[in-house]
Amino acid sequence: MTQDPTQMHKERKSRNYALAGVLVFFVVLIAVVTMVKIGGAS
Amino acid sequence: MPYPSASVYFALLKPRVMSLVIFTALVGLLLAPGTIHPVLGFTAILCIALGAGASGALNMWYDADIDKVMTRTQKRPIPAGEIDRGSVLGFGIFLSIASVTMMALLINWTAAGLLAFTIFFYAVVYSMWLKRSTAQNIVIGGAAGAFPPVIGWAAVTGTMPMEAWVLFAIIFFWTPPHFWALSLFMSDDYQRVGIPMLPVVAGETSTRRHILAYSILLAPLGVLPYVMGFAGVAYGAISGVLGLVFLWGAIKVWRGTGDVAARSLFKFSILYLFLLFATLAVEKLIMGMI
């Protein structure tokens, strides 16, 4: 089973967007959790 | 092999199983005494969900050979040729490490330890060992699915008291009649790949007897949260009635010979667990508002 290059680029692009979204979400989550923890400690 | 899309990776997480895990973990988290900041609560549930997803991916990696033969699993990403096994293994290991590390650093070590044990239990003890070697695979393997409320509880308190283990016991004793009811009308699939499910190894009569035995244990266990005082009267009444209906369904399976009773018990078992945990959650939320 092979995929044509256009289709492959489309799949790769959508996966990269998903990955970028996950990374941004992760960074925001860590930042918010840090603020919550610092707030709880003080 | 086509380039796997994001949706292929999502399918590897077994989203339907994950939704049940999230739900029961959330109930454990809600029932635990004390409070947890909503952001931390969300993070804990996210870690549990990722851990469940990791277990699902590792299970699909190991079971790829039988998944391509069984009708129920033929459309999973590996047998469908959407992704290679190596990528799935890497994805599962990465998610396992990420979920446990996040839980340890952001929530607490007790919850992280339990999460790590649960992933190990499902992926190694159940998938790689028991599933293909004993007819009691569902009984012991079911423990992995029973851990999420205990992890949710531990995320709030850092402890694992008796109340959390009662929630564990309800899911633990619910799992065998639920899956054996399914296997009564899906046994051909399991037989084809040599999985020693109870109907295949011990026969239908023995399976029906086992379903009844576990249901007799499950019905009173379901009421235990009320008896122990961490659920209210509404839960006591609902769990009592649901337990009796479950038991009646199991008796019909035990006395019957066809698929009808087993199919109906299988469907009701899903509703049973959902209603039990939903009542616990709703009651706790209402009590919190009063």
Short mmCIF file of C-alpha atoms in Angstrom, two decimals:
data_model
loop_
_atom_site.label_atom_id
_atom_site.label_comp_id
_atom_site.label_asym_id
_atom_site.label_seq_id
_atom_site.Cartn_x
_atom_site.Cartn_y
_atom_site.Cartn_z
CA MET A 1 0.00 0.00 0.00
CA THR A 2 1.58 3.33 -1.09
CA GLN A 3 0.48 6.92 -0.77
CA ASP A 4 0.90 9.67 -3.34
CA PRO A 5 3.22 12.53 -2.26
CA THR A 6 0.43 15.13 -2.10
CA GLN A 7 -1.63 12.96 0.19
CA MET A 8 1.44 12.21 2.30
CA HIS A 9 2.24 15.93 2.66
CA LYS A 10 -1.36 16.59 3.67
CA GLU A 11 -1.24 13.87 6.33
CA ARG A 12 2.14 15.11 7.56
CA LYS A 13 0.90 18.70 7.74
CA SER A 14 -2.21 17.74 9.73
CA ARG A 15 -0.11 15.65 12.09
CA ASN A 16 2.36 18.48 12.60
CA TYR A 17 -0.48 20.86 13.43
CA ALA A 18 -1.86 18.36 15.93
CA LEU A 19 1.58 17.94 17.48
CA ALA A 20 2.07 21.71 17.69
CA GLY A 21 -1.32 21.99 19.40
CA VAL A 22 -0.36 19.33 21.94
CA LEU A 23 2.96 21.07 22.66
CA VAL A 24 1.34 24.50 23.14
CA PHE A 25 -1.30 22.90 25.40
CA PHE A 26 1.43 21.20 27.44
CA VAL A 27 3.42 24.43 27.89
CA VAL A 28 0.27 26.33 28.98
CA LEU A 29 -0.70 23.49 31.35
CA ILE A 30 2.72 23.46 33.05
CA ALA A 31 2.65 27.26 33.37
CA VAL A 32 -0.84 27.24 34.94
CA VAL A 33 -0.03 24.34 37.29
CA THR A 34 3.14 26.16 38.38
CA MET A 35 1.11 29.31 39.14
CA VAL A 36 -1.45 27.26 41.07
CA LYS A 37 1.29 25.52 43.09
CA ILE A 38 3.14 28.77 43.83
CA GLY A 39 -0.16 30.40 44.78
CA GLY A 40 -0.98 27.49 47.11
CA ALA A 41 2.43 27.63 48.78
CA SER A 42 2.41 31.35 49.53
CA MET B 1 2.71 1.82 4.65
CA PRO B 2 0.89 5.18 4.44
CA TYR B 3 1.98 8.10 6.59
CA PRO B 4 -0.05 7.79 9.82
CA SER B 5 -2.32 10.74 10.51
CA ALA B 6 -3.14 12.22 13.92
CA SER B 7 -6.46 10.32 13.93
CA VAL B 8 -4.56 7.02 13.70
CA TYR B 9 -2.65 7.89 16.87
CA PHE B 10 -5.92 8.89 18.52
CA ALA B 11 -7.45 5.49 17.64
CA LEU B 12 -4.46 3.79 19.31
CA LEU B 13 -5.55 5.32 22.63
CA LYS B 14 -8.76 3.21 22.62
CA PRO B 15 -10.95 6.30 23.16
CA ARG B 16 -14.04 4.33 24.24
CA VAL B 17 -12.17 2.49 26.99
CA MET B 18 -10.49 5.76 27.90
CA SER B 19 -13.84 7.50 28.40
CA LEU B 20 -14.85 4.87 31.01
CA VAL B 21 -11.47 5.26 32.72
CA ILE B 22 -11.85 9.05 32.84
CA PHE B 23 -15.36 8.75 34.21
CA THR B 24 -14.51 6.33 37.05
CA ALA B 25 -11.32 8.23 37.91
CA LEU B 26 -13.30 11.45 38.08
CA VAL B 27 -15.75 9.85 40.53
CA GLY B 28 -12.83 8.70 42.73
CA LEU B 29 -11.43 12.22 42.61
CA LEU B 30 -14.82 13.74 43.53
CA LEU B 31 -15.51 11.33 46.39
CA ALA B 32 -12.13 11.77 48.07
CA PRO B 33 -12.30 13.93 51.18
CA GLY B 34 -10.62 17.32 50.95
CA THR B 35 -10.25 19.52 47.92
CA ILE B 36 -8.04 19.72 44.90
CA HIS B 37 -7.57 22.82 42.75
CA PRO B 38 -9.57 22.38 39.51
CA VAL B 39 -6.42 22.79 37.41
CA LEU B 40 -4.65 20.07 39.40
CA GLY B 41 -7.77 17.89 39.24
CA PHE B 42 -7.86 18.31 35.47
CA THR B 43 -4.14 17.50 35.25
CA ALA B 44 -4.59 14.34 37.32
CA ILE B 45 -7.44 13.15 35.08
CA LEU B 46 -5.37 14.00 31.99
CA CYS B 47 -2.47 11.89 33.32
CA ILE B 48 -4.83 8.97 34.02
CA ALA B 49 -6.33 9.31 30.52
CA LEU B 50 -2.86 9.34 28.93
CA GLY B 51 -1.88 6.32 31.01
CA ALA B 52 -5.00 4.50 29.82
CA GLY B 53 -4.15 5.50 26.24
CA ALA B 54 -0.61 4.18 26.70
CA SER B 55 -1.99 0.85 27.92
CA GLY B 56 -4.31 0.70 24.90
CA ALA B 57 -1.46 1.38 22.47
CA LEU B 58 0.82 -1.21 24.10
CA ASN B 59 -2.04 -3.73 24.02
CA MET B 60 -2.56 -3.09 20.28
CA TRP B 61 1.18 -3.44 19.67
CA TYR B 62 1.34 -6.83 21.41
CA ASP B 63 -1.97 -8.20 20.10
CA ALA B 64 -1.46 -7.15 16.46
CA ASP B 65 -1.20 -10.81 15.38
CA ILE B 66 -4.60 -11.81 16.80
CA ASP B 67 -6.27 -8.45 16.08
CA LYS B 68 -5.96 -9.06 12.33
CA VAL B 69 -7.83 -12.38 12.64
CA MET B 70 -10.66 -11.33 14.99
CA THR B 71 -13.64 -9.63 13.33
CA ARG B 72 -14.10 -7.21 16.25
CA THR B 73 -10.52 -5.89 16.01
CA GLN B 74 -9.69 -6.11 12.31
CA LYS B 75 -10.17 -2.38 11.77
CA ARG B 76 -7.65 -1.34 14.44
CA PRO B 77 -4.76 0.75 13.05
CA ILE B 78 -2.10 -2.01 12.88
CA PRO B 79 -4.20 -4.75 11.21
CA ALA B 80 -5.71 -2.09 8.92
CA GLY B 81 -2.16 -1.28 7.74
CA GLU B 82 -2.35 2.35 8.86
CA ILE B 83 0.75 2.24 11.08
CA ASP B 84 3.65 -0.12 11.78
CA ARG B 85 4.08 -2.01 15.05
CA GLY B 86 7.37 -0.33 15.98
CA SER B 87 5.79 3.14 15.89
CA VAL B 88 2.94 1.92 18.12
CA LEU B 89 5.40 0.46 20.64
CA GLY B 90 7.34 3.75 20.73
CA PHE B 91 4.15 5.75 21.11
CA GLY B 92 2.95 3.51 23.99
CA ILE B 93 6.26 3.69 25.86
CA PHE B 94 6.48 7.47 25.40
CA LEU B 95 2.94 8.00 26.70
CA SER B 96 3.57 5.67 29.67
CA ILE B 97 6.67 7.57 30.75
CA ALA B 98 5.10 10.99 30.08
CA SER B 99 1.87 10.27 32.01
CA VAL B 100 3.62 8.78 35.07
CA THR B 101 6.28 11.52 35.17
CA MET B 102 3.66 14.27 34.89
CA MET B 103 1.58 12.67 37.64
CA ALA B 104 4.63 12.39 39.93
CA LEU B 105 5.89 15.93 39.37
CA LEU B 106 2.58 17.79 39.17
CA ILE B 107 0.26 15.79 41.48
CA ASN B 108 1.83 13.28 43.88
CA TRP B 109 3.98 10.16 43.97
CA THR B 110 1.27 7.84 45.33
CA ALA B 111 -0.99 8.52 42.34
CA ALA B 112 2.02 8.24 40.00
CA GLY B 113 3.07 4.89 41.50
CA LEU B 114 -0.45 3.53 41.13
CA LEU B 115 -0.67 4.77 37.54
CA ALA B 116 2.66 3.14 36.67
CA PHE B 117 1.52 -0.13 38.26
CA THR B 118 -1.79 -0.01 36.37
CA ILE B 119 -0.08 0.46 32.99
CA PHE B 120 2.34 -2.37 33.81
CA PHE B 121 -0.52 -4.59 34.97
CA TYR B 122 -2.59 -4.06 31.81
CA ALA B 123 0.23 -4.15 29.27
CA VAL B 124 2.46 -6.86 30.77
CA VAL B 125 0.48 -8.96 33.29
CA TYR B 126 -2.78 -8.98 31.29
CA SER B 127 -1.92 -8.45 27.61
CA MET B 128 1.40 -10.29 27.41
CA TRP B 129 0.87 -13.01 30.00
CA LEU B 130 -2.61 -13.86 31.31
CA LYS B 131 -4.74 -13.12 28.26
CA ARG B 132 -3.25 -16.01 26.27
CA SER B 133 -2.51 -18.39 29.12
CA THR B 134 -5.52 -18.72 31.42
CA ALA B 135 -9.30 -18.76 31.25
CA GLN B 136 -9.27 -16.49 34.30
CA ASN B 137 -7.61 -13.75 32.17
CA ILE B 138 -10.59 -11.43 32.54
CA VAL B 139 -10.75 -11.81 36.33
CA ILE B 140 -7.14 -10.81 37.02
CA GLY B 141 -6.79 -8.50 34.04
CA GLY B 142 -9.95 -6.70 35.12
CA ALA B 143 -8.01 -5.30 38.06
CA ALA B 144 -6.26 -2.90 35.68
CA GLY B 145 -9.61 -1.35 34.77
CA ALA B 146 -10.55 -1.11 38.44
CA PHE B 147 -7.61 1.08 39.46
CA PRO B 148 -8.68 4.49 37.99
CA PRO B 149 -11.01 5.53 40.89
CA VAL B 150 -8.25 4.62 43.37
CA ILE B 151 -5.78 6.76 41.39
CA GLY B 152 -8.30 9.62 41.29
CA TRP B 153 -8.75 9.34 45.06
CA ALA B 154 -4.98 9.21 45.63
CA ALA B 155 -4.53 12.31 43.46
CA VAL B 156 -6.53 14.31 46.02
CA THR B 157 -5.38 12.80 49.31
CA GLY B 158 -2.11 11.03 48.52
CA THR B 159 -3.59 7.97 50.28
CA MET B 160 -5.54 4.83 49.36
CA PRO B 161 -8.15 4.26 52.09
CA MET B 162 -10.70 1.44 52.28
CA GLU B 163 -13.39 3.55 50.56
CA ALA B 164 -11.25 3.82 47.42
CA TRP B 165 -10.74 0.05 47.42
CA VAL B 166 -14.51 -0.47 47.63
CA LEU B 167 -14.82 1.42 44.33
CA PHE B 168 -12.00 -0.79 43.02
CA ALA B 169 -13.88 -3.92 44.16
CA ILE B 170 -17.10 -2.86 42.44
CA ILE B 171 -15.36 -2.57 39.05
CA PHE B 172 -13.25 -5.66 39.73
CA PHE B 173 -16.29 -7.87 40.37
CA TRP B 174 -18.29 -6.19 37.60
CA THR B 175 -15.69 -6.96 34.90
CA PRO B 176 -16.00 -10.80 34.70
CA PRO B 177 -19.80 -11.00 34.26
CA HIS B 178 -19.61 -8.08 31.80
CA PHE B 179 -16.95 -9.68 29.58
CA TRP B 180 -18.14 -13.25 29.96
CA ALA B 181 -21.60 -12.16 28.83
CA LEU B 182 -19.90 -10.65 25.75
CA SER B 183 -17.79 -13.76 25.20
CA LEU B 184 -20.90 -15.97 25.23
CA PHE B 185 -21.98 -14.44 21.92
CA MET B 186 -18.48 -13.66 20.58
CA SER B 187 -16.71 -16.91 21.49
CA ASP B 188 -16.14 -17.90 17.85
CA ASP B 189 -13.83 -14.91 17.43
CA TYR B 190 -11.76 -15.85 20.49
CA GLN B 191 -11.70 -19.53 19.53
CA ARG B 192 -10.27 -18.71 16.10
CA VAL B 193 -7.21 -17.01 17.63
CA GLY B 194 -6.75 -19.45 20.52
CA ILE B 195 -7.52 -17.04 23.35
CA PRO B 196 -8.62 -19.22 26.28
CA MET B 197 -11.82 -17.36 27.12
CA LEU B 198 -14.01 -19.20 29.61
CA PRO B 199 -16.72 -20.32 27.09
CA VAL B 200 -13.96 -21.71 24.83
CA VAL B 201 -12.07 -23.58 27.57
CA ALA B 202 -14.70 -24.52 30.15
CA GLY B 203 -17.84 -24.39 28.02
CA GLU B 204 -20.98 -22.30 28.07
CA THR B 205 -22.61 -23.93 31.11
CA SER B 206 -19.60 -23.25 33.30
CA THR B 207 -19.42 -19.63 32.01
CA ARG B 208 -23.09 -19.06 32.85
CA ARG B 209 -22.44 -20.42 36.36
CA HIS B 210 -19.42 -18.12 36.75
CA ILE B 211 -21.48 -15.10 35.62
CA LEU B 212 -24.10 -15.87 38.27
CA ALA B 213 -21.47 -16.38 41.00
CA TYR B 214 -19.81 -13.02 40.32
CA SER B 215 -23.19 -11.28 40.10
CA ILE B 216 -24.12 -12.67 43.54
CA LEU B 217 -20.92 -11.06 44.88
CA LEU B 218 -21.40 -7.83 42.90
CA ALA B 219 -24.96 -7.01 43.99
CA PRO B 220 -24.16 -6.51 47.72
CA LEU B 221 -20.78 -4.95 46.90
CA GLY B 222 -22.56 -2.25 44.92
CA VAL B 223 -24.45 -1.20 48.05
CA LEU B 224 -21.30 -1.11 50.23
CA PRO B 225 -20.54 2.64 49.69
CA TYR B 226 -23.91 3.38 51.35
CA VAL B 227 -23.36 0.82 54.13
CA MET B 228 -19.90 2.28 54.83
CA GLY B 229 -21.34 5.77 54.97
CA PHE B 230 -19.57 7.47 52.06
CA ALA B 231 -22.70 7.47 49.87
CA GLY B 232 -26.21 8.67 50.69
CA VAL B 233 -29.67 7.14 50.80
CA ALA B 234 -30.34 7.82 47.10
CA TYR B 235 -27.26 5.82 46.17
CA GLY B 236 -28.26 3.06 48.62
CA ALA B 237 -31.70 2.72 47.01
CA ILE B 238 -30.48 2.96 43.40
CA SER B 239 -27.59 0.55 43.89
CA GLY B 240 -29.89 -1.93 45.66
CA VAL B 241 -32.43 -1.93 42.82
CA LEU B 242 -29.75 -2.04 40.11
CA GLY B 243 -28.02 -4.92 41.91
CA LEU B 244 -31.25 -6.92 41.96
CA VAL B 245 -31.87 -6.25 38.26
CA PHE B 246 -28.27 -7.33 37.51
CA LEU B 247 -28.77 -10.49 39.55
CA TRP B 248 -32.05 -11.24 37.75
CA GLY B 249 -30.29 -10.82 34.41
CA ALA B 250 -27.53 -13.20 35.56
CA ILE B 251 -30.11 -15.77 36.66
CA LYS B 252 -31.70 -15.58 33.20
CA VAL B 253 -28.26 -16.14 31.61
CA TRP B 254 -27.64 -19.07 33.97
CA ARG B 255 -30.98 -20.72 33.18
CA GLY B 256 -30.96 -19.94 29.47
CA THR B 257 -29.20 -21.47 26.52
CA GLY B 258 -29.31 -18.88 23.72
CA ASP B 259 -27.60 -15.51 23.23
CA VAL B 260 -30.54 -13.25 24.09
CA ALA B 261 -30.08 -13.18 27.87
CA ALA B 262 -26.30 -12.77 27.54
CA ARG B 263 -26.68 -9.86 25.11
CA SER B 264 -29.18 -8.17 27.38
CA LEU B 265 -26.97 -8.67 30.49
CA PHE B 266 -23.98 -7.28 28.59
CA LYS B 267 -25.92 -4.12 27.67
CA PHE B 268 -27.36 -3.73 31.16
CA SER B 269 -23.93 -4.20 32.80
CA ILE B 270 -22.68 -1.05 31.04
CA LEU B 271 -25.70 0.91 32.25
CA TYR B 272 -25.29 -0.57 35.76
CA LEU B 273 -21.73 0.68 36.22
CA PHE B 274 -22.49 4.04 34.67
CA LEU B 275 -25.53 4.65 36.88
CA LEU B 276 -23.73 3.49 40.02
CA PHE B 277 -20.80 5.87 39.55
CA ALA B 278 -22.94 8.70 38.19
CA THR B 279 -25.15 8.51 41.29
CA LEU B 280 -22.09 8.63 43.55
CA ALA B 281 -20.84 11.72 41.70
CA VAL B 282 -24.18 13.53 41.54
CA GLU B 283 -24.87 12.85 45.22
CA LYS B 284 -21.45 14.16 46.23
CA LEU B 285 -21.88 17.29 44.06
CA ILE B 286 -25.35 17.98 45.51
CA MET B 287 -24.10 17.43 49.08
CA GLY B 288 -21.24 19.82 48.34
CA MET B 289 -23.70 22.50 47.25
CA ILE B 290 -25.91 22.18 50.37
#
